[in-house]
PDB file of C-alpha atoms and ligand atoms in Angstrom:
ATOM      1  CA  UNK A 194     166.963 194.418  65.444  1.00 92.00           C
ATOM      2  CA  UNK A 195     165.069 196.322  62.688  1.00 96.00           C
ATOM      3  CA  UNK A 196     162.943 199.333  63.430  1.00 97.00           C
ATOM      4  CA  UNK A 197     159.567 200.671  62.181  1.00 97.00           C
ATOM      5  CA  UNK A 198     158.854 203.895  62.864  1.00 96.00           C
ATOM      6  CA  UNK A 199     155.463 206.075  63.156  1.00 95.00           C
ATOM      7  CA  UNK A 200     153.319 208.651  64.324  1.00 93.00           C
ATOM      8  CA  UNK A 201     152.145 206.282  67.246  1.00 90.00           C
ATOM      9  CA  UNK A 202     155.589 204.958  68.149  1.00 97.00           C
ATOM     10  CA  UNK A 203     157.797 202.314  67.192  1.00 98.00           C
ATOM     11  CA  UNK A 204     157.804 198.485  66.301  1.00 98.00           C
ATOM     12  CA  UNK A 205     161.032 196.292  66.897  1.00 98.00           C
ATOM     13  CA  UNK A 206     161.895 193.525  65.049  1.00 98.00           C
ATOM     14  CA  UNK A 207     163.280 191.841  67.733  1.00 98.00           C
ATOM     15  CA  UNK A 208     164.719 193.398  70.929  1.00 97.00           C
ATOM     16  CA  UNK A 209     168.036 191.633  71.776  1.00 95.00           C
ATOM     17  CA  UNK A 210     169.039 190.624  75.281  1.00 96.00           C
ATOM     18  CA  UNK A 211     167.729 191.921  78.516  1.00 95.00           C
ATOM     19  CA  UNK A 212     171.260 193.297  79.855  1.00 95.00           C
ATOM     20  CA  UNK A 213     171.493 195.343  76.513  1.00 95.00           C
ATOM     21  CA  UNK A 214     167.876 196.914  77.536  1.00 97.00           C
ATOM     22  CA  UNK A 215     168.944 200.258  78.879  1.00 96.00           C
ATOM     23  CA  UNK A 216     171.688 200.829  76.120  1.00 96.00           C
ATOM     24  CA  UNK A 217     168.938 200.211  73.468  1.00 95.00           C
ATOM     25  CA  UNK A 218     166.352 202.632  75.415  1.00 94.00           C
ATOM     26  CA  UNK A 219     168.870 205.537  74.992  1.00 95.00           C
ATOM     27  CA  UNK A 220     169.276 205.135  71.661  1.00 96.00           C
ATOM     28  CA  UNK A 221     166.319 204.842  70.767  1.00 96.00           C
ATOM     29  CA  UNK A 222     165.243 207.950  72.563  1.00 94.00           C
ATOM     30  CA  UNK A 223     167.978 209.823  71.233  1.00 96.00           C
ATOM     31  CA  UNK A 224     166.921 208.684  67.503  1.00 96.00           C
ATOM     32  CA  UNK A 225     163.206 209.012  67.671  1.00 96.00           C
ATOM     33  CA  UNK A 226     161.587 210.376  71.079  1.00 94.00           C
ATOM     34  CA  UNK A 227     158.968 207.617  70.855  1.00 95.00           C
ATOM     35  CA  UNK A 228     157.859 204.721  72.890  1.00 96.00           C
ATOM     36  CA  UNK A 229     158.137 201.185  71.616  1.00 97.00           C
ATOM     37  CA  UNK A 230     154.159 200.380  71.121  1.00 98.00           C
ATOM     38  CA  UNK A 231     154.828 196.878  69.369  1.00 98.00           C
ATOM     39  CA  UNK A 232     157.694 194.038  69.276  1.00 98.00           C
ATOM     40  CA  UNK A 233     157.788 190.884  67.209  1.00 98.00           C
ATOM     41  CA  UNK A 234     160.148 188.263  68.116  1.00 98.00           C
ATOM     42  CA  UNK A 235     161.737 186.424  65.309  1.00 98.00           C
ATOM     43  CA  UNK A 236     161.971 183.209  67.552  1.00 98.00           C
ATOM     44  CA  UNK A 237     162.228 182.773  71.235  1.00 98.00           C
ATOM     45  CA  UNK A 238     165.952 182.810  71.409  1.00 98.00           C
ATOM     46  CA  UNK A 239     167.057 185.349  74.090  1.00 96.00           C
ATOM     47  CA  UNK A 240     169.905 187.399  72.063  1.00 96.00           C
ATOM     48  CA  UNK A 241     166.245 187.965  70.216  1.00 97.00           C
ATOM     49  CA  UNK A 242     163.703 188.137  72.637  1.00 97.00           C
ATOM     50  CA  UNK A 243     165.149 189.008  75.988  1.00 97.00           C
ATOM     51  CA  UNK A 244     164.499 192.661  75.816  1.00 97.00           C
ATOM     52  CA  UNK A 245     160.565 191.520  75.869  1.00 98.00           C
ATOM     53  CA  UNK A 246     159.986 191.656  79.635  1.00 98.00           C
ATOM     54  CA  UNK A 247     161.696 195.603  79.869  1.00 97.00           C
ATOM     55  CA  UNK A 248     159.865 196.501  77.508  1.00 98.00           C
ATOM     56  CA  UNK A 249     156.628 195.643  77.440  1.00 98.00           C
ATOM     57  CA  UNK A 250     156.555 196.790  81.456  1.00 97.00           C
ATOM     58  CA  UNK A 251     157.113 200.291  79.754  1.00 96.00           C
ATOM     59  CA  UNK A 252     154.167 199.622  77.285  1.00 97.00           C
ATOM     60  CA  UNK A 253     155.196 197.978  74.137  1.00 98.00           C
ATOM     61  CA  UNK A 254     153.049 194.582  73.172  1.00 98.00           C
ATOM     62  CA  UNK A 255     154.879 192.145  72.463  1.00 98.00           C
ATOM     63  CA  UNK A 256     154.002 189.499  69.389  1.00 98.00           C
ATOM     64  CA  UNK A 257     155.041 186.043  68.048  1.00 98.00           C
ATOM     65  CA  UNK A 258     154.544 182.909  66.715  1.00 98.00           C
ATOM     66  CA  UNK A 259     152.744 180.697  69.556  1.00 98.00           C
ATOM     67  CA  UNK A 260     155.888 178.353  69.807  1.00 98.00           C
ATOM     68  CA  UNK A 261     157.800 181.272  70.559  1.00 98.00           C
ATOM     69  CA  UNK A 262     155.414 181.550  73.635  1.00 98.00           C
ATOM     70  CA  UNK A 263     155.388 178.143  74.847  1.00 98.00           C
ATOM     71  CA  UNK A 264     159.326 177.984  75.000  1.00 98.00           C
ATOM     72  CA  UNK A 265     159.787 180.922  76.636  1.00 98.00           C
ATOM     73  CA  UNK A 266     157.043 179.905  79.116  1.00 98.00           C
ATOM     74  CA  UNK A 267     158.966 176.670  80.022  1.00 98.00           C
ATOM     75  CA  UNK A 268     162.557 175.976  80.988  1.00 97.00           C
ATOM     76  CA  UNK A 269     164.564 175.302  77.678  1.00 97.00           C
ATOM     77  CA  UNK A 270     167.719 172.999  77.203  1.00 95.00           C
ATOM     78  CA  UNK A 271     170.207 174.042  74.833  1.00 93.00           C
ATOM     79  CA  UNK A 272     172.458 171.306  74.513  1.00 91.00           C
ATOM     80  CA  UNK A 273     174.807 173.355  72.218  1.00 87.00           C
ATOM     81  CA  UNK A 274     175.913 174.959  74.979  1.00 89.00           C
ATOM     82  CA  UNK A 275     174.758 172.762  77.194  1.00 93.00           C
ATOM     83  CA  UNK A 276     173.027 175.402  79.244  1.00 94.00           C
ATOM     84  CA  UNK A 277     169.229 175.656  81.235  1.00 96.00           C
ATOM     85  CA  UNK A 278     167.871 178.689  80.034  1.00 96.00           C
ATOM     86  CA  UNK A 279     164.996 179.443  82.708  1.00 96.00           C
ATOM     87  CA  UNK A 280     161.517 180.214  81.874  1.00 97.00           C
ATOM     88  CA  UNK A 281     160.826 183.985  81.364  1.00 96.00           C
ATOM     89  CA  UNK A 282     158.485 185.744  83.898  1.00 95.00           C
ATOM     90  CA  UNK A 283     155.372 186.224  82.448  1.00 97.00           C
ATOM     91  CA  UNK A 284     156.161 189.812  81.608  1.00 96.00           C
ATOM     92  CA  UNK A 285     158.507 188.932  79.303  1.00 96.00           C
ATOM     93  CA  UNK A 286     156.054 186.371  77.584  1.00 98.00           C
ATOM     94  CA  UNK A 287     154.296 187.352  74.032  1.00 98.00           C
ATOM     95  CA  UNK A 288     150.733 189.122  75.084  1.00 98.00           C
ATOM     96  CA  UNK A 289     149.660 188.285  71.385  1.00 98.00           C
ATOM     97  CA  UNK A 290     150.746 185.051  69.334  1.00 98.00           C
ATOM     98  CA  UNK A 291     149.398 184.025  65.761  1.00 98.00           C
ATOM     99  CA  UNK A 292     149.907 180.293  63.912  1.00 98.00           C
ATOM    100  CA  UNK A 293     150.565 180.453  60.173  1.00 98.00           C
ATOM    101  CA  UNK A 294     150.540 183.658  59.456  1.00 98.00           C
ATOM    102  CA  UNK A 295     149.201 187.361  59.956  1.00 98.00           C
ATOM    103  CA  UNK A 296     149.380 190.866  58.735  1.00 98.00           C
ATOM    104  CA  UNK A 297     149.381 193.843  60.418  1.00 97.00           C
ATOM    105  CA  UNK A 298     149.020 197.496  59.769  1.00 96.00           C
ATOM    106  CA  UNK A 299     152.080 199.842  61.450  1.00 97.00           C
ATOM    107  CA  UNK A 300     151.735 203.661  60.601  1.00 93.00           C
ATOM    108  CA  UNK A 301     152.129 203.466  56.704  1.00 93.00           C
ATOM    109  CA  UNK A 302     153.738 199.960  56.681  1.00 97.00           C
ATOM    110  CA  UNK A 303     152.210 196.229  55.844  1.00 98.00           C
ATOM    111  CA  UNK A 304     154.054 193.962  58.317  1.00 98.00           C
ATOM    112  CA  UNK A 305     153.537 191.037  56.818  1.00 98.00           C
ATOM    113  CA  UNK A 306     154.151 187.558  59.682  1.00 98.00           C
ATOM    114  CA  UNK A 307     154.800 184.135  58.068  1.00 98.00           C
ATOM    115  CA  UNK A 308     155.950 181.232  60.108  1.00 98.00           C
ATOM    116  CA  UNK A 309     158.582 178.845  58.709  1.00 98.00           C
ATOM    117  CA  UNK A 310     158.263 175.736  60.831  1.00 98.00           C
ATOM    118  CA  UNK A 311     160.816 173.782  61.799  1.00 98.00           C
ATOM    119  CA  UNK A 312     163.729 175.569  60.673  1.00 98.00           C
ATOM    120  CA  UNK A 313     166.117 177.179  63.551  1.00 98.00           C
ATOM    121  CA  UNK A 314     163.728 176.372  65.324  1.00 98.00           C
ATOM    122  CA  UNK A 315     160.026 175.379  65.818  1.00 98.00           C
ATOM    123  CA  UNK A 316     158.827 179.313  66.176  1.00 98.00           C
ATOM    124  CA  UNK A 317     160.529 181.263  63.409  1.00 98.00           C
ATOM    125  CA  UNK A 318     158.751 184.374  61.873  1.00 98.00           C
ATOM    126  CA  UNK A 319     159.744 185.819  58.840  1.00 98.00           C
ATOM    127  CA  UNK A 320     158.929 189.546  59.349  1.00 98.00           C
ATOM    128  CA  UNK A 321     158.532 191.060  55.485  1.00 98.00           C
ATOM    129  CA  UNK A 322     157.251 195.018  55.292  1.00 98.00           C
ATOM    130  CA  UNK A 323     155.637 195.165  51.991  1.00 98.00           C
ATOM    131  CA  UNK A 324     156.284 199.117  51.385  1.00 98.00           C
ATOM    132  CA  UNK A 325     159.679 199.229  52.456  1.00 98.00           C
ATOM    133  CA  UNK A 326     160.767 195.677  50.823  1.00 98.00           C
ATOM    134  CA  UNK A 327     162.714 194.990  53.692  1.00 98.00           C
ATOM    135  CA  UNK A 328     162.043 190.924  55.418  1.00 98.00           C
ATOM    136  CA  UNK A 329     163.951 190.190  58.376  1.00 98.00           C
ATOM    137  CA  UNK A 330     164.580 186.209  58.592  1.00 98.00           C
ATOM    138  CA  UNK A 331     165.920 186.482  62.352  1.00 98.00           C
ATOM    139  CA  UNK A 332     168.496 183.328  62.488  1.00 98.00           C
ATOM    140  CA  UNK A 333     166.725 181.528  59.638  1.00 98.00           C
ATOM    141  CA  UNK A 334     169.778 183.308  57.860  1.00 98.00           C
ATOM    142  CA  UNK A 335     173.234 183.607  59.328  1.00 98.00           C
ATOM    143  CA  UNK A 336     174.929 186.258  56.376  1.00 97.00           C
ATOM    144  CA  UNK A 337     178.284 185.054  56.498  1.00 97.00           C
ATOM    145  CA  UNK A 338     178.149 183.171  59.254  1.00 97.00           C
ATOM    146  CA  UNK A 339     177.944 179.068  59.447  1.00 97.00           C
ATOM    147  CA  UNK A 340     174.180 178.735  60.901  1.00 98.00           C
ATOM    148  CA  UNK A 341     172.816 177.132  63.678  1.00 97.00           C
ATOM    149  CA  UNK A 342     170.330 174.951  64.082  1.00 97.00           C
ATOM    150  CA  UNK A 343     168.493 174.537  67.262  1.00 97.00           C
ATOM    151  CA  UNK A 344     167.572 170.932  67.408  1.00 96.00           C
ATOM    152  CA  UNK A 345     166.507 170.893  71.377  1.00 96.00           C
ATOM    153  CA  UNK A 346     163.633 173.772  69.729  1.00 97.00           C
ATOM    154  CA  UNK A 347     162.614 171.967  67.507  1.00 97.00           C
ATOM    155  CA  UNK A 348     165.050 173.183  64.438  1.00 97.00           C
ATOM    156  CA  UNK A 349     165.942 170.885  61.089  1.00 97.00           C
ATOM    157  CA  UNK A 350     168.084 171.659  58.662  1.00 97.00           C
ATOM    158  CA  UNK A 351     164.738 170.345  55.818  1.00 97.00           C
ATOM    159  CA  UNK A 352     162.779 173.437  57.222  1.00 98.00           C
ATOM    160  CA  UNK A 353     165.813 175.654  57.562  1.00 98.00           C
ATOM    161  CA  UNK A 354     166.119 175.123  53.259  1.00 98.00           C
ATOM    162  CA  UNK A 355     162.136 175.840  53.010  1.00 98.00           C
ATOM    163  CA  UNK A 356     162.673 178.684  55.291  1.00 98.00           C
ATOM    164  CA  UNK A 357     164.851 180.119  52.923  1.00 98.00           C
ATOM    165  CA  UNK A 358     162.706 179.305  49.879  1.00 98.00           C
ATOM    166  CA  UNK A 359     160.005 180.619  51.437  1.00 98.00           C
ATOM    167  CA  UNK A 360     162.066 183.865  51.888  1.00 98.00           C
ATOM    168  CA  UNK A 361     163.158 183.973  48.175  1.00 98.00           C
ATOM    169  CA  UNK A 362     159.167 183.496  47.463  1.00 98.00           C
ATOM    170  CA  UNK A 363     158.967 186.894  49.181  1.00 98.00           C
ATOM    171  CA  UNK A 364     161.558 189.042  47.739  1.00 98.00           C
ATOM    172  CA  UNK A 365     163.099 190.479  44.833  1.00 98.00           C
ATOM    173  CA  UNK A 366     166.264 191.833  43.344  1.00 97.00           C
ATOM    174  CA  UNK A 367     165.551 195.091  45.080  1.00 98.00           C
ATOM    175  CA  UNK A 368     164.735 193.743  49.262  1.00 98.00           C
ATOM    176  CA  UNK A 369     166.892 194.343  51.561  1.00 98.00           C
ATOM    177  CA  UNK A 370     167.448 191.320  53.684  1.00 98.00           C
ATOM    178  CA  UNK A 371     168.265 191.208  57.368  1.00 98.00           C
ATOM    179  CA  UNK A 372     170.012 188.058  58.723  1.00 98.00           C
ATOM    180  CA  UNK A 373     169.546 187.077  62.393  1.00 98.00           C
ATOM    181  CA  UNK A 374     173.275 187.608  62.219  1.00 97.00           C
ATOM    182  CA  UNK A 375     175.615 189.160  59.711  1.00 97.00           C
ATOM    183  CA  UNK A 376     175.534 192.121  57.691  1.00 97.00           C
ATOM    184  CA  UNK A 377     172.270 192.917  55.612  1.00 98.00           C
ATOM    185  CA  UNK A 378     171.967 191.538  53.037  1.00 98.00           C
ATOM    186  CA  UNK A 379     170.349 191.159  49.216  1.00 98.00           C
ATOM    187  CA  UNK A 380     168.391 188.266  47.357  1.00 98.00           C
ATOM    188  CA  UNK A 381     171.721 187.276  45.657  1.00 98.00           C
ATOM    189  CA  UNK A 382     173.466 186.408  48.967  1.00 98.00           C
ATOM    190  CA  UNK A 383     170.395 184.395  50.065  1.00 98.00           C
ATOM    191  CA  UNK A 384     170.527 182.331  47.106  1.00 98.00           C
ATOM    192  CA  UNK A 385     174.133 181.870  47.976  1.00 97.00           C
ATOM    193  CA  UNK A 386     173.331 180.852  51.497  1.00 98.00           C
ATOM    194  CA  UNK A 387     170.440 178.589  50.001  1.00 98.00           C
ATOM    195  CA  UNK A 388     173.053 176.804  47.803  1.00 98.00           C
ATOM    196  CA  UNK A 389     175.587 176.039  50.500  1.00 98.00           C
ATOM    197  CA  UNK A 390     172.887 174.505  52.670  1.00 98.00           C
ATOM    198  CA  UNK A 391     171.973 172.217  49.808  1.00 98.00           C
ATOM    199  CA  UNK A 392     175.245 171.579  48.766  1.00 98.00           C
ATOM    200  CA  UNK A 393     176.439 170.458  52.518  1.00 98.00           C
ATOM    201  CA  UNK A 394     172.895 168.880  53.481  1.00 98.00           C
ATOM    202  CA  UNK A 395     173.265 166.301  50.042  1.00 97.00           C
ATOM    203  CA  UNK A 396     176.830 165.908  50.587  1.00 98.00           C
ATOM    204  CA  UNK A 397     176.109 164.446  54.177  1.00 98.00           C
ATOM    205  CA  UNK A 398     173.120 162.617  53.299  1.00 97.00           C
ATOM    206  CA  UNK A 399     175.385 161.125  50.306  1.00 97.00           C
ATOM    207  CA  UNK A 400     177.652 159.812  52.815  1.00 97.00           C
ATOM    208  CA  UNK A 401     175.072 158.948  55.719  1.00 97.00           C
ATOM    209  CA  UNK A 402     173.877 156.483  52.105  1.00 96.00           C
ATOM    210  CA  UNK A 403     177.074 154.922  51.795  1.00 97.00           C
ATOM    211  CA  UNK A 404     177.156 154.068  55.755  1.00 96.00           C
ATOM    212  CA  UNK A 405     179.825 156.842  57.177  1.00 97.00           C
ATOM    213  CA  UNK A 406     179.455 157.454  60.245  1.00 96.00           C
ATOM    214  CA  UNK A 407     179.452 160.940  61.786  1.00 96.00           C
ATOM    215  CA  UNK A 408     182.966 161.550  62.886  1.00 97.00           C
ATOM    216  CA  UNK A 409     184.371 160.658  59.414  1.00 97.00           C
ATOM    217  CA  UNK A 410     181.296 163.427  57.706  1.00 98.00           C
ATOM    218  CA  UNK A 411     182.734 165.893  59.747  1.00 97.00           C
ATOM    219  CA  UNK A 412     186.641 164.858  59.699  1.00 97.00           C
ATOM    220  CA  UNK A 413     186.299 165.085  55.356  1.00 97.00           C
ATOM    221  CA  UNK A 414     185.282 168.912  56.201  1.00 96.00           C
ATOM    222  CA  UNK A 415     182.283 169.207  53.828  1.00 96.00           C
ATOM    223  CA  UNK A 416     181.471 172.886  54.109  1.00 96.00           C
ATOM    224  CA  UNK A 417     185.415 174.031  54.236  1.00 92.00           C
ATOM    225  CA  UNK A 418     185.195 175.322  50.466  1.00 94.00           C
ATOM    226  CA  UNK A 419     182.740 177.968  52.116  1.00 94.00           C
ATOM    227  CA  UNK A 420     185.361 179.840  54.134  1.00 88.00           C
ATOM    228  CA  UNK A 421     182.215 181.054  56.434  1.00 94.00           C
ATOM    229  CA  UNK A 422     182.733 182.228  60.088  1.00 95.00           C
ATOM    230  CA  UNK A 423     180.752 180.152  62.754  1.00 94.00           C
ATOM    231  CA  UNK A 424     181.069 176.370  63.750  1.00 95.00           C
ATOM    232  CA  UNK A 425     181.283 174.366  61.124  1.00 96.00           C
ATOM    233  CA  UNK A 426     181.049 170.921  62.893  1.00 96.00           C
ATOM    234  CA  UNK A 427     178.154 172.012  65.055  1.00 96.00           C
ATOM    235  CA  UNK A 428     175.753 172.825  61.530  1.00 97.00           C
ATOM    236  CA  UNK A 429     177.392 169.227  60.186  1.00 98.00           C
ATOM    237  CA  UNK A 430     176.652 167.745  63.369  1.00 97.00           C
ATOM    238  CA  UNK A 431     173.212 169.232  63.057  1.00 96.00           C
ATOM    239  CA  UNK A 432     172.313 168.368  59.259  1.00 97.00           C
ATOM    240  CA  UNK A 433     173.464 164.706  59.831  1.00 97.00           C
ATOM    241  CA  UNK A 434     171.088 164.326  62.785  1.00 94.00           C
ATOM    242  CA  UNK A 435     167.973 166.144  60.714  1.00 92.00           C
ATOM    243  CA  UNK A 436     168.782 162.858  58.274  1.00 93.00           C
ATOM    244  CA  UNK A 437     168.929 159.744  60.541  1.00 90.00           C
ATOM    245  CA  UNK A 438     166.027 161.117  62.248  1.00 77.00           C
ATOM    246  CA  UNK A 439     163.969 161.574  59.047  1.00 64.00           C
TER     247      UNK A 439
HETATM  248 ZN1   ZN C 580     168.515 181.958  67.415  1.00 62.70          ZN
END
């Protein structure tokens, strides 16, 4: 979660899961005695999104890419955990959605919204504010952390690279990046994340073009080098099914 505050109240980046709703109100009160007046949600995942239906009953409006809307507005199988996730009630559903992109004005801030299809999944924002040179990628970047890569929503590991790209297109040596999950980050660590995916993506595809199969990609362990948390098979699994299918 990232926070923008101002004079009219403040804008989440995100707003976790419903259960952690109250424990976020407090703090938030306790920080900066102001309502939340806007939300964007990175994609529709609900460790992201699942604070949307608390708050925007208590005001806030909540905004994100339209795929973000349709998924949440529809039952959604996650066969990574092999789990129904049911659709939200319609309180909890984005009020206002946009397509490519869009900017907004927040108190001083330029909140700049670009969608990077196809990458986590089929509704990613990148969320960049132009006078603070912060961008939050939500779980287009894991810092750290092995991604995942929602296939079931539409996520590819092709469009997870441009995601990044797009990302390093947007930031300098000085923004501070903030991963979906892991610590914040700088420019340097996303090129670092950029050249693991590539590494591991051409290092299946390489043996997807010599006719392995996938149990024998992921039993020659083609990210171990990377030491990363997170599950390594799943984003192998993952990668290798982005290339037979395109
Ligand atoms: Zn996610």
């Amino acid at each position: 979660m990232l926070i923008v505050s101002s004079d009219a109240g403040l804008l989440l980046i995100d707003d976790q899961r419903g259960r952690d709703y109250d424990e976020t109100r407090v703090a938030l009160d306790h920080a900066y005695h102001r309502p939340v007046v806007r939300i964007v949600d990175t994609h529709w995942h609900l460790d992201h999104a699942g604070g949307n239906g608390r708050f925007a009953e208590a005001g806030a409006l909540v905004l994100a890419q339209a795929n973000v809307r349709k998924r949440l507005a529809e039952p959604q199988y996650m066969s990574a955990y092999k789990q129904l996730i049911p659709a939200s009630p319609t309180v909890g559903l984005p009020r206002q959605t946009y397509d490519v992109h869009l900017t907004i004005r927040f108190g001083g801030e330029t909140v700049r919204l670009v969608h990077v299809p196809h990458a986590h999944t089929d509704g990613d924002t990148l969320v960049k504010l132009d006078q603070a040179n912060v961008i939050h990628m939500g779980d287009v970047f894991f810092n750290g952390i092995f991604p995942f890569i929602d296939l079931d929503s539409g996520g590819s590991i092709q469009g997870l690279i441009r995601a990044v790209d797009t990302a390093l297109r947007m930031s300098d040596d000085r923004t501070r990046i903030v991963p979906g999950h892991g610590p914040i980050a700088t420019r340097a660590d996303l090129l670092a994340y950029r050249a693991m995916l590539a590494e591991v993506a051409a290092n299946v595809r390489h043996q997807i073009a010599i006719g392995h199969g996938l149990g024998v990609i992921i039993g020659s362990r083609p990210a171990a080098v990377y030491k990363l948390e997170g599950d390594e098979d799943r984003l192998i699994g993952a990668i290798y099914a982005g290339y037979i299918t395109h």
